[in-house]
C-alpha positions as CSV (number, residue, x, y, z in Angstrom):
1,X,94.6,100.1,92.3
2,X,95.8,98.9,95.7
3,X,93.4,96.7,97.1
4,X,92.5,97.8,100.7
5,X,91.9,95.2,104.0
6,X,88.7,97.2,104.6
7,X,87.8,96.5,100.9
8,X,88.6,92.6,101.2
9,X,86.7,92.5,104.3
10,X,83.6,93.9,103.2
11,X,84.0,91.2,100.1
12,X,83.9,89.0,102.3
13,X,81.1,89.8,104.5
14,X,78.9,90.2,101.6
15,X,80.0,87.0,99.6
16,X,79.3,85.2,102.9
17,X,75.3,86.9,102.9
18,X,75.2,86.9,99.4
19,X,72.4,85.0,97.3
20,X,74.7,84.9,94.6
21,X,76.6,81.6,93.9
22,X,79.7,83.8,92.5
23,X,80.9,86.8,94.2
24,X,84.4,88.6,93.4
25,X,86.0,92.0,93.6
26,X,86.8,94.0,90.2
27,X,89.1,97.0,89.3
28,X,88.5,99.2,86.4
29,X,89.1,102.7,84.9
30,X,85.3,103.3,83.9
31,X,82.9,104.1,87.1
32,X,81.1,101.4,88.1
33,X,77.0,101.3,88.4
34,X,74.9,99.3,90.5
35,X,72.9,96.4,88.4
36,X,74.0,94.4,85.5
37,X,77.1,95.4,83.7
38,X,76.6,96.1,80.1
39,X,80.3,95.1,78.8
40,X,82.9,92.2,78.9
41,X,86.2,91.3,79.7
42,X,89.0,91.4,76.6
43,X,91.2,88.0,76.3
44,X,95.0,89.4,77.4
45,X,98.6,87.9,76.2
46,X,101.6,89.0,77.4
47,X,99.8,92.5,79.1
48,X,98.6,93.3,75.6
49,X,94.3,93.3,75.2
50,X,93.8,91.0,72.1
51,X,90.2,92.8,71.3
52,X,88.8,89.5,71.6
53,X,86.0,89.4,74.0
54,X,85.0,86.8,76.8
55,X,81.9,85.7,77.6
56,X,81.8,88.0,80.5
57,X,83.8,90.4,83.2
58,X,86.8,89.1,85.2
59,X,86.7,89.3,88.9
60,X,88.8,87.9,91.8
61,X,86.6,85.1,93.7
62,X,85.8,86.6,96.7
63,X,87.3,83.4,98.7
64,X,90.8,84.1,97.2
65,X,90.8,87.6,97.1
66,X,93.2,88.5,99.8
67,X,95.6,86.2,99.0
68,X,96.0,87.8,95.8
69,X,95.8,91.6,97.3
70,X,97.6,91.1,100.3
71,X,99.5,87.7,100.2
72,X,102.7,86.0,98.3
73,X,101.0,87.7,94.6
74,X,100.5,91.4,96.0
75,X,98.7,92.1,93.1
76,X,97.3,95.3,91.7
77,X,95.5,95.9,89.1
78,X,94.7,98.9,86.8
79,X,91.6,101.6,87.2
80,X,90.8,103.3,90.3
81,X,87.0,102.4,90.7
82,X,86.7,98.8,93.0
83,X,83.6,96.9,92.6
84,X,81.6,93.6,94.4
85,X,80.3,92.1,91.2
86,X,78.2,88.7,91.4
87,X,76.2,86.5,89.5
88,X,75.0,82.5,89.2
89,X,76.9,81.8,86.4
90,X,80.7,81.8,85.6
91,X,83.6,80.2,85.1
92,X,87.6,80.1,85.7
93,X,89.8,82.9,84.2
94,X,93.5,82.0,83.6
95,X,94.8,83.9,86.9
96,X,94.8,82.0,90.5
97,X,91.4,83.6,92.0
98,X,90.3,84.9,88.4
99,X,86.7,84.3,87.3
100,X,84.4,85.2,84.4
101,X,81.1,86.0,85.3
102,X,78.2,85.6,82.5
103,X,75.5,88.2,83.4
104,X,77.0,89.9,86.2
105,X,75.6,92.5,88.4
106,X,77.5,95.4,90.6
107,X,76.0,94.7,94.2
108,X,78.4,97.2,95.8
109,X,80.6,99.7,94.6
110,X,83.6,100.3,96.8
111,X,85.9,103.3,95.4
């Protein structure tokens, strides 16, 4: 999926109203619903999905989101449905911009 400027802009706006600590932007084949997600992110290495699970789903942090979309990484990533996803509680993935949120909830869903 190719990350939009209308979609990093509304991250933005939101993660900058948001009563959520964390707020990021997520890709993924399944639909998204609003509320708290009911699955987790896989642990990857070298583009293969290892089956073991992390404590919760990867997003890009909404404050370095469009350098990854639209800067020097031009990233994409797979599934065509484009989430907000937020939460209190999280910590660093292994990607520049990646977190893992613990108990994260869809506050917008984009595409």
């Amino acid at each position: 999926m190719r990350i939009t400027n209308e979609m990093l802009d509304r991250l933005e706006e939101v993660a900058s109203n948001s009563v959520y600590f964390l707020v990021g932007i997520r890709c993924q084949e399944v639909p998204f619903s609003l509320g708290e997600m009911n699955h987790v992110s896989h642990v990857w290495e070298d583009g293969e999905d290892t089956g073991e699970e992390l404590n919760g789903v990867c997003v890009i942090e909404a404050g370095s989101a469009r350098r990854v979309f639209s800067g020097m990484f031009s990233a994409e990533y797979p599934g065509e449905h484009v989430a907000i996803v937020a939460s209190n509680y999280g910590y660093n993935g292994e990607d520049y911009g990646e977190l893992v949120l613990e108990n994260a909830e869809v506050i917008e869903i984009l595409k």
